[in-house]
JSON list of C-alpha atoms in Angstrom, two decimals:
[
{"chain": "A", "resi": 1, "resn": "GLN", "atom": "CA", "xyz": [-36.19, 118.61, -143.41]},
{"chain": "A", "resi": 2, "resn": "THR", "atom": "CA", "xyz": [-38.59, 115.72, -142.94]},
{"chain": "A", "resi": 3, "resn": "CYS", "atom": "CA", "xyz": [-38.59, 112.87, -140.46]},
{"chain": "A", "resi": 4, "resn": "ALA", "atom": "CA", "xyz": [-40.95, 110.33, -138.99]},
{"chain": "A", "resi": 5, "resn": "LEU", "atom": "CA", "xyz": [-43.44, 112.28, -136.87]},
{"chain": "A", "resi": 6, "resn": "PRO", "atom": "CA", "xyz": [-42.88, 110.44, -133.55]},
{"chain": "A", "resi": 7, "resn": "ILE", "atom": "CA", "xyz": [-39.11, 110.96, -133.88]},
{"chain": "A", "resi": 8, "resn": "CYS", "atom": "CA", "xyz": [-39.53, 114.70, -134.55]},
{"chain": "A", "resi": 9, "resn": "ILE", "atom": "CA", "xyz": [-41.88, 115.00, -131.59]},
{"chain": "A", "resi": 10, "resn": "ARG", "atom": "CA", "xyz": [-39.57, 112.94, -129.36]},
{"chain": "A", "resi": 11, "resn": "ASP", "atom": "CA", "xyz": [-36.64, 115.23, -130.20]},
{"chain": "A", "resi": 12, "resn": "GLU", "atom": "CA", "xyz": [-38.67, 118.39, -129.57]},
{"chain": "A", "resi": 13, "resn": "TRP", "atom": "CA", "xyz": [-40.16, 117.09, -126.31]},
{"chain": "A", "resi": 14, "resn": "SER", "atom": "CA", "xyz": [-36.77, 115.92, -125.11]},
{"chain": "A", "resi": 15, "resn": "SER", "atom": "CA", "xyz": [-35.35, 119.41, -125.47]},
{"chain": "A", "resi": 16, "resn": "LYS", "atom": "CA", "xyz": [-38.39, 121.11, -123.89]},
{"chain": "A", "resi": 17, "resn": "TYR", "atom": "CA", "xyz": [-39.75, 118.76, -121.24]},
{"chain": "A", "resi": 18, "resn": "THR", "atom": "CA", "xyz": [-36.94, 116.66, -119.78]},
{"chain": "A", "resi": 19, "resn": "ASP", "atom": "CA", "xyz": [-37.27, 116.16, -116.03]},
{"chain": "A", "resi": 20, "resn": "PRO", "atom": "CA", "xyz": [-34.12, 115.81, -113.85]},
{"chain": "A", "resi": 21, "resn": "LEU", "atom": "CA", "xyz": [-35.38, 112.57, -112.23]},
{"chain": "A", "resi": 22, "resn": "LEU", "atom": "CA", "xyz": [-37.83, 111.11, -114.74]},
{"chain": "A", "resi": 23, "resn": "GLY", "atom": "CA", "xyz": [-35.79, 111.88, -117.85]},
{"chain": "A", "resi": 24, "resn": "SER", "atom": "CA", "xyz": [-37.31, 112.66, -121.24]},
{"chain": "A", "resi": 25, "resn": "PRO", "atom": "CA", "xyz": [-40.88, 112.04, -122.31]},
{"chain": "A", "resi": 26, "resn": "SER", "atom": "CA", "xyz": [-41.24, 109.31, -124.93]},
{"chain": "A", "resi": 27, "resn": "ILE", "atom": "CA", "xyz": [-43.56, 108.70, -127.85]},
{"chain": "A", "resi": 28, "resn": "ASN", "atom": "CA", "xyz": [-43.67, 105.40, -129.73]},
{"chain": "A", "resi": 29, "resn": "THR", "atom": "CA", "xyz": [-46.03, 104.07, -132.37]},
{"chain": "A", "resi": 30, "resn": "THR", "atom": "CA", "xyz": [-47.04, 100.61, -131.17]},
{"chain": "A", "resi": 31, "resn": "VAL", "atom": "CA", "xyz": [-49.96, 99.54, -133.42]},
{"chain": "A", "resi": 32, "resn": "ILE", "atom": "CA", "xyz": [-51.08, 100.60, -136.92]},
{"chain": "A", "resi": 33, "resn": "ASN", "atom": "CA", "xyz": [-54.24, 99.25, -138.59]},
{"chain": "A", "resi": 34, "resn": "ALA", "atom": "CA", "xyz": [-55.47, 100.25, -142.06]},
{"chain": "A", "resi": 35, "resn": "GLY", "atom": "CA", "xyz": [-56.94, 98.76, -145.19]},
{"chain": "A", "resi": 36, "resn": "LYS", "atom": "CA", "xyz": [-58.65, 95.52, -146.04]},
{"chain": "A", "resi": 37, "resn": "THR", "atom": "CA", "xyz": [-56.91, 94.39, -149.22]},
{"chain": "A", "resi": 38, "resn": "ASN", "atom": "CA", "xyz": [-53.87, 94.95, -151.43]},
{"chain": "A", "resi": 39, "resn": "ASN", "atom": "CA", "xyz": [-53.73, 97.78, -153.98]},
{"chain": "A", "resi": 40, "resn": "VAL", "atom": "CA", "xyz": [-56.62, 99.76, -152.45]},
{"chain": "A", "resi": 41, "resn": "VAL", "atom": "CA", "xyz": [-56.03, 102.98, -150.55]},
{"chain": "A", "resi": 42, "resn": "PRO", "atom": "CA", "xyz": [-57.68, 102.62, -147.13]},
{"chain": "A", "resi": 43, "resn": "VAL", "atom": "CA", "xyz": [-60.55, 104.93, -146.26]},
{"chain": "A", "resi": 44, "resn": "GLN", "atom": "CA", "xyz": [-59.30, 105.27, -142.71]},
{"chain": "A", "resi": 45, "resn": "ALA", "atom": "CA", "xyz": [-56.43, 104.20, -140.49]},
{"chain": "A", "resi": 46, "resn": "ARG", "atom": "CA", "xyz": [-55.95, 103.80, -136.77]},
{"chain": "A", "resi": 47, "resn": "ALA", "atom": "CA", "xyz": [-52.68, 104.11, -134.88]},
{"chain": "A", "resi": 48, "resn": "THR", "atom": "CA", "xyz": [-51.90, 103.52, -131.23]},
{"chain": "A", "resi": 49, "resn": "ILE", "atom": "CA", "xyz": [-49.17, 105.73, -129.88]},
{"chain": "A", "resi": 50, "resn": "ASP", "atom": "CA", "xyz": [-47.74, 105.15, -126.42]},
{"chain": "A", "resi": 51, "resn": "ILE", "atom": "CA", "xyz": [-46.74, 108.38, -124.71]},
{"chain": "A", "resi": 52, "resn": "ARG", "atom": "CA", "xyz": [-44.85, 108.50, -121.42]},
{"chain": "A", "resi": 53, "resn": "VAL", "atom": "CA", "xyz": [-44.88, 112.00, -120.00]},
{"chain": "A", "resi": 54, "resn": "THR", "atom": "CA", "xyz": [-43.02, 114.05, -117.44]},
{"chain": "A", "resi": 55, "resn": "PRO", "atom": "CA", "xyz": [-44.77, 116.41, -114.98]},
{"chain": "A", "resi": 56, "resn": "ASN", "atom": "CA", "xyz": [-43.99, 119.55, -117.00]},
{"chain": "A", "resi": 57, "resn": "ILE", "atom": "CA", "xyz": [-45.57, 118.17, -120.20]},
{"chain": "A", "resi": 58, "resn": "PHE", "atom": "CA", "xyz": [-48.54, 116.48, -118.48]},
{"chain": "A", "resi": 59, "resn": "LEU", "atom": "CA", "xyz": [-50.13, 119.85, -117.74]},
{"chain": "A", "resi": 60, "resn": "LYS", "atom": "CA", "xyz": [-49.95, 120.79, -121.44]},
{"chain": "A", "resi": 61, "resn": "LEU", "atom": "CA", "xyz": [-51.40, 117.56, -122.90]},
{"chain": "A", "resi": 62, "resn": "ALA", "atom": "CA", "xyz": [-54.87, 119.02, -123.59]},
{"chain": "A", "resi": 63, "resn": "ASP", "atom": "CA", "xyz": [-53.32, 121.86, -125.63]},
{"chain": "A", "resi": 64, "resn": "ILE", "atom": "CA", "xyz": [-50.99, 119.46, -127.46]},
{"chain": "A", "resi": 65, "resn": "LYS", "atom": "CA", "xyz": [-53.93, 117.15, -128.27]},
{"chain": "A", "resi": 66, "resn": "LEU", "atom": "CA", "xyz": [-55.96, 120.03, -129.72]},
{"chain": "A", "resi": 67, "resn": "GLU", "atom": "CA", "xyz": [-52.97, 121.25, -131.72]},
{"chain": "A", "resi": 68, "resn": "PHE", "atom": "CA", "xyz": [-52.44, 117.78, -133.27]},
{"chain": "A", "resi": 69, "resn": "GLU", "atom": "CA", "xyz": [-56.13, 117.28, -134.03]},
{"chain": "A", "resi": 70, "resn": "THR", "atom": "CA", "xyz": [-56.27, 120.66, -135.79]},
{"chain": "A", "resi": 71, "resn": "LEU", "atom": "CA", "xyz": [-52.94, 120.37, -137.59]},
{"chain": "A", "resi": 72, "resn": "PHE", "atom": "CA", "xyz": [-53.33, 116.80, -138.85]},
{"chain": "A", "resi": 73, "resn": "GLY", "atom": "CA", "xyz": [-57.13, 116.44, -139.07]},
{"chain": "A", "resi": 74, "resn": "VAL", "atom": "CA", "xyz": [-57.15, 113.46, -136.72]},
{"chain": "A", "resi": 75, "resn": "THR", "atom": "CA", "xyz": [-59.18, 112.41, -133.70]},
{"chain": "A", "resi": 76, "resn": "ILE", "atom": "CA", "xyz": [-57.20, 111.54, -130.59]},
{"chain": "A", "resi": 77, "resn": "SER", "atom": "CA", "xyz": [-58.69, 109.46, -127.81]},
{"chain": "A", "resi": 78, "resn": "GLN", "atom": "CA", "xyz": [-56.91, 109.22, -124.50]},
{"chain": "A", "resi": 79, "resn": "PRO", "atom": "CA", "xyz": [-57.66, 106.15, -122.36]},
{"chain": "A", "resi": 80, "resn": "GLY", "atom": "CA", "xyz": [-56.12, 107.49, -119.15]},
{"chain": "A", "resi": 81, "resn": "ASP", "atom": "CA", "xyz": [-54.97, 110.72, -117.65]},
{"chain": "A", "resi": 82, "resn": "SER", "atom": "CA", "xyz": [-52.67, 109.62, -114.88]},
{"chain": "A", "resi": 83, "resn": "PRO", "atom": "CA", "xyz": [-49.85, 112.06, -114.27]},
{"chain": "A", "resi": 84, "resn": "PRO", "atom": "CA", "xyz": [-46.32, 110.78, -113.76]},
{"chain": "A", "resi": 85, "resn": "THR", "atom": "CA", "xyz": [-45.66, 109.98, -110.11]},
{"chain": "A", "resi": 86, "resn": "GLN", "atom": "CA", "xyz": [-42.70, 109.78, -107.80]},
{"chain": "A", "resi": 87, "resn": "CYS", "atom": "CA", "xyz": [-42.19, 109.04, -104.14]},
{"chain": "A", "resi": 88, "resn": "GLN", "atom": "CA", "xyz": [-40.97, 112.17, -102.40]},
{"chain": "A", "resi": 89, "resn": "PRO", "atom": "CA", "xyz": [-37.76, 112.01, -100.33]},
{"chain": "A", "resi": 90, "resn": "ASN", "atom": "CA", "xyz": [-39.61, 113.17, -97.20]},
{"chain": "A", "resi": 91, "resn": "GLU", "atom": "CA", "xyz": [-41.91, 110.08, -97.23]},
{"chain": "A", "resi": 92, "resn": "HIS", "atom": "CA", "xyz": [-41.30, 107.42, -94.56]},
{"chain": "A", "resi": 93, "resn": "ILE", "atom": "CA", "xyz": [-40.98, 104.58, -97.11]},
{"chain": "A", "resi": 94, "resn": "TYR", "atom": "CA", "xyz": [-38.38, 106.55, -99.08]},
{"chain": "A", "resi": 95, "resn": "LYS", "atom": "CA", "xyz": [-36.34, 107.36, -95.98]},
{"chain": "A", "resi": 96, "resn": "THR", "atom": "CA", "xyz": [-36.53, 103.72, -94.85]},
{"chain": "A", "resi": 97, "resn": "ALA", "atom": "CA", "xyz": [-35.41, 102.47, -98.26]},
{"chain": "A", "resi": 98, "resn": "LYS", "atom": "CA", "xyz": [-32.45, 104.88, -98.20]},
{"chain": "A", "resi": 99, "resn": "LEU", "atom": "CA", "xyz": [-31.54, 103.57, -94.74]},
{"chain": "A", "resi": 100, "resn": "ALA", "atom": "CA", "xyz": [-31.91, 99.92, -95.80]},
{"chain": "A", "resi": 101, "resn": "PHE", "atom": "CA", "xyz": [-30.01, 100.42, -99.09]},
{"chain": "A", "resi": 102, "resn": "PRO", "atom": "CA", "xyz": [-27.47, 103.20, -98.51]},
{"chain": "A", "resi": 103, "resn": "ASP", "atom": "CA", "xyz": [-25.50, 102.35, -101.67]},
{"chain": "A", "resi": 104, "resn": "MET", "atom": "CA", "xyz": [-28.49, 101.93, -103.98]},
{"chain": "A", "resi": 105, "resn": "LYS", "atom": "CA", "xyz": [-29.06, 104.66, -106.56]},
{"chain": "A", "resi": 106, "resn": "PHE", "atom": "CA", "xyz": [-32.69, 105.73, -106.67]},
{"chain": "A", "resi": 107, "resn": "LYS", "atom": "CA", "xyz": [-33.91, 106.55, -110.17]},
{"chain": "A", "resi": 108, "resn": "ALA", "atom": "CA", "xyz": [-37.06, 106.78, -112.20]},
{"chain": "A", "resi": 109, "resn": "PHE", "atom": "CA", "xyz": [-38.65, 103.65, -113.61]},
{"chain": "A", "resi": 110, "resn": "PRO", "atom": "CA", "xyz": [-39.51, 104.14, -117.30]},
{"chain": "A", "resi": 111, "resn": "GLY", "atom": "CA", "xyz": [-42.71, 102.09, -117.31]},
{"chain": "A", "resi": 112, "resn": "VAL", "atom": "CA", "xyz": [-46.30, 102.24, -116.13]},
{"chain": "A", "resi": 113, "resn": "THR", "atom": "CA", "xyz": [-46.91, 100.67, -112.72]},
{"chain": "A", "resi": 114, "resn": "ASP", "atom": "CA", "xyz": [-49.62, 100.58, -110.08]},
{"chain": "A", "resi": 115, "resn": "GLN", "atom": "CA", "xyz": [-47.84, 103.47, -108.38]},
{"chain": "A", "resi": 116, "resn": "ARG", "atom": "CA", "xyz": [-50.13, 105.86, -110.26]},
{"chain": "A", "resi": 117, "resn": "VAL", "atom": "CA", "xyz": [-53.18, 104.26, -108.59]},
{"chain": "A", "resi": 118, "resn": "PHE", "atom": "CA", "xyz": [-51.62, 104.37, -105.12]},
{"chain": "A", "resi": 119, "resn": "SER", "atom": "CA", "xyz": [-50.65, 108.03, -105.67]},
{"chain": "A", "resi": 120, "resn": "LYS", "atom": "CA", "xyz": [-54.25, 108.97, -106.46]},
{"chain": "A", "resi": 121, "resn": "PHE", "atom": "CA", "xyz": [-55.11, 107.84, -102.92]},
{"chain": "A", "resi": 122, "resn": "GLY", "atom": "CA", "xyz": [-52.11, 109.57, -101.32]},
{"chain": "A", "resi": 123, "resn": "ILE", "atom": "CA", "xyz": [-50.19, 106.34, -100.68]},
{"chain": "A", "resi": 124, "resn": "PRO", "atom": "CA", "xyz": [-46.44, 106.78, -101.26]},
{"chain": "A", "resi": 125, "resn": "MET", "atom": "CA", "xyz": [-44.72, 103.91, -103.02]},
{"chain": "A", "resi": 126, "resn": "ILE", "atom": "CA", "xyz": [-41.34, 102.89, -104.35]},
{"chain": "A", "resi": 127, "resn": "ILE", "atom": "CA", "xyz": [-40.73, 100.31, -107.07]},
{"chain": "A", "resi": 128, "resn": "HIS", "atom": "CA", "xyz": [-38.07, 97.63, -106.65]},
{"chain": "A", "resi": 129, "resn": "GLY", "atom": "CA", "xyz": [-37.84, 94.40, -108.58]},
{"chain": "A", "resi": 130, "resn": "PRO", "atom": "CA", "xyz": [-35.50, 91.77, -109.99]},
{"chain": "A", "resi": 131, "resn": "GLY", "atom": "CA", "xyz": [-35.95, 92.53, -113.70]},
{"chain": "A", "resi": 132, "resn": "GLU", "atom": "CA", "xyz": [-33.62, 94.36, -116.02]},
{"chain": "A", "resi": 133, "resn": "ILE", "atom": "CA", "xyz": [-35.06, 97.22, -118.05]},
{"chain": "A", "resi": 134, "resn": "CYS", "atom": "CA", "xyz": [-33.50, 95.90, -121.27]},
{"chain": "A", "resi": 135, "resn": "ALA", "atom": "CA", "xyz": [-35.60, 92.71, -120.95]},
{"chain": "A", "resi": 136, "resn": "MET", "atom": "CA", "xyz": [-38.97, 94.33, -120.12]},
{"chain": "A", "resi": 137, "resn": "HIS", "atom": "CA", "xyz": [-41.78, 93.52, -122.55]},
{"chain": "A", "resi": 138, "resn": "GLN", "atom": "CA", "xyz": [-39.37, 91.87, -124.98]},
{"chain": "A", "resi": 139, "resn": "PRO", "atom": "CA", "xyz": [-39.91, 88.51, -126.67]},
{"chain": "A", "resi": 140, "resn": "ASN", "atom": "CA", "xyz": [-38.81, 85.79, -124.26]},
{"chain": "A", "resi": 141, "resn": "GLU", "atom": "CA", "xyz": [-38.71, 88.25, -121.36]},
{"chain": "A", "resi": 142, "resn": "TRP", "atom": "CA", "xyz": [-36.43, 86.94, -118.62]},
{"chain": "A", "resi": 143, "resn": "VAL", "atom": "CA", "xyz": [-35.17, 87.54, -115.08]},
{"chain": "A", "resi": 144, "resn": "ARG", "atom": "CA", "xyz": [-31.85, 86.29, -113.74]},
{"chain": "A", "resi": 145, "resn": "PRO", "atom": "CA", "xyz": [-32.31, 83.86, -110.81]},
{"chain": "A", "resi": 146, "resn": "SER", "atom": "CA", "xyz": [-29.49, 85.65, -108.96]},
{"chain": "A", "resi": 147, "resn": "ASN", "atom": "CA", "xyz": [-31.43, 88.93, -109.28]},
{"chain": "A", "resi": 148, "resn": "MET", "atom": "CA", "xyz": [-34.50, 87.25, -107.81]},
{"chain": "A", "resi": 149, "resn": "VAL", "atom": "CA", "xyz": [-32.46, 86.21, -104.75]},
{"chain": "A", "resi": 150, "resn": "LYS", "atom": "CA", "xyz": [-30.98, 89.73, -104.41]},
{"chain": "A", "resi": 151, "resn": "CYS", "atom": "CA", "xyz": [-34.42, 91.31, -104.72]},
{"chain": "A", "resi": 152, "resn": "SER", "atom": "CA", "xyz": [-35.94, 88.97, -102.15]},
{"chain": "A", "resi": 153, "resn": "ASN", "atom": "CA", "xyz": [-33.13, 89.77, -99.71]},
{"chain": "A", "resi": 154, "resn": "ALA", "atom": "CA", "xyz": [-33.50, 93.49, -100.36]},
{"chain": "A", "resi": 155, "resn": "ILE", "atom": "CA", "xyz": [-37.24, 93.43, -99.69]},
{"chain": "A", "resi": 156, "resn": "GLY", "atom": "CA", "xyz": [-36.54, 91.48, -96.47]},
{"chain": "A", "resi": 157, "resn": "GLN", "atom": "CA", "xyz": [-34.09, 94.21, -95.43]},
{"chain": "A", "resi": 158, "resn": "LEU", "atom": "CA", "xyz": [-36.65, 96.90, -96.18]},
{"chain": "A", "resi": 159, "resn": "VAL", "atom": "CA", "xyz": [-39.30, 95.14, -94.09]},
{"chain": "A", "resi": 160, "resn": "LYS", "atom": "CA", "xyz": [-36.82, 94.75, -91.22]},
{"chain": "A", "resi": 161, "resn": "TYR", "atom": "CA", "xyz": [-35.99, 98.48, -91.26]},
{"chain": "A", "resi": 162, "resn": "TYR", "atom": "CA", "xyz": [-39.61, 99.55, -91.70]}
]
C-alpha cells in the first residue's frame, strides 16, 4: 500500500503519540521548491514541512530525524526546538481562569504562540482570544465583532478575579 508520506506519518503518529489534552501530532507540507524550467528533472528540491508535536513525540524527534535522513537520503534542518507547552492546573493563573470562567472548557490550542517563550522562563500562561480556529491563517482571515466583545469582557473578568 502506498500513500503520500505526510499522511502515512500523520496516521502512524496519531496512533502512537496522541496526548489526552494536546491531541494528535500533525505534519503538513507547506512549501515545495524545485526546478528552474519545464521538461527538465531538477537536480535538487526543497520542502518545508510544518510539524506540531506532543510531549511524548518531542523527546524522540532526534531519533526520528536521523531515521528519515538515513531512510530517504535527505538533510533535515530544524529551526526551533521548543517543546509543546501547557499551563498546569496548579498554577495561579489557571485556577483564576477556572474561577472567572466556570463554564468554559479548557483545551489545547493547535497553533504556535508566545507561550513557548514564556514557558522557557518559567512563566505560566493561558491563551484566550476572539478568533475561531477554522479561520486561522486562512485567506481573508476574520474575527466576529461579537466575539471581540465577549473576549474583551472575559479578559476584564479575569483581571478582576486575579
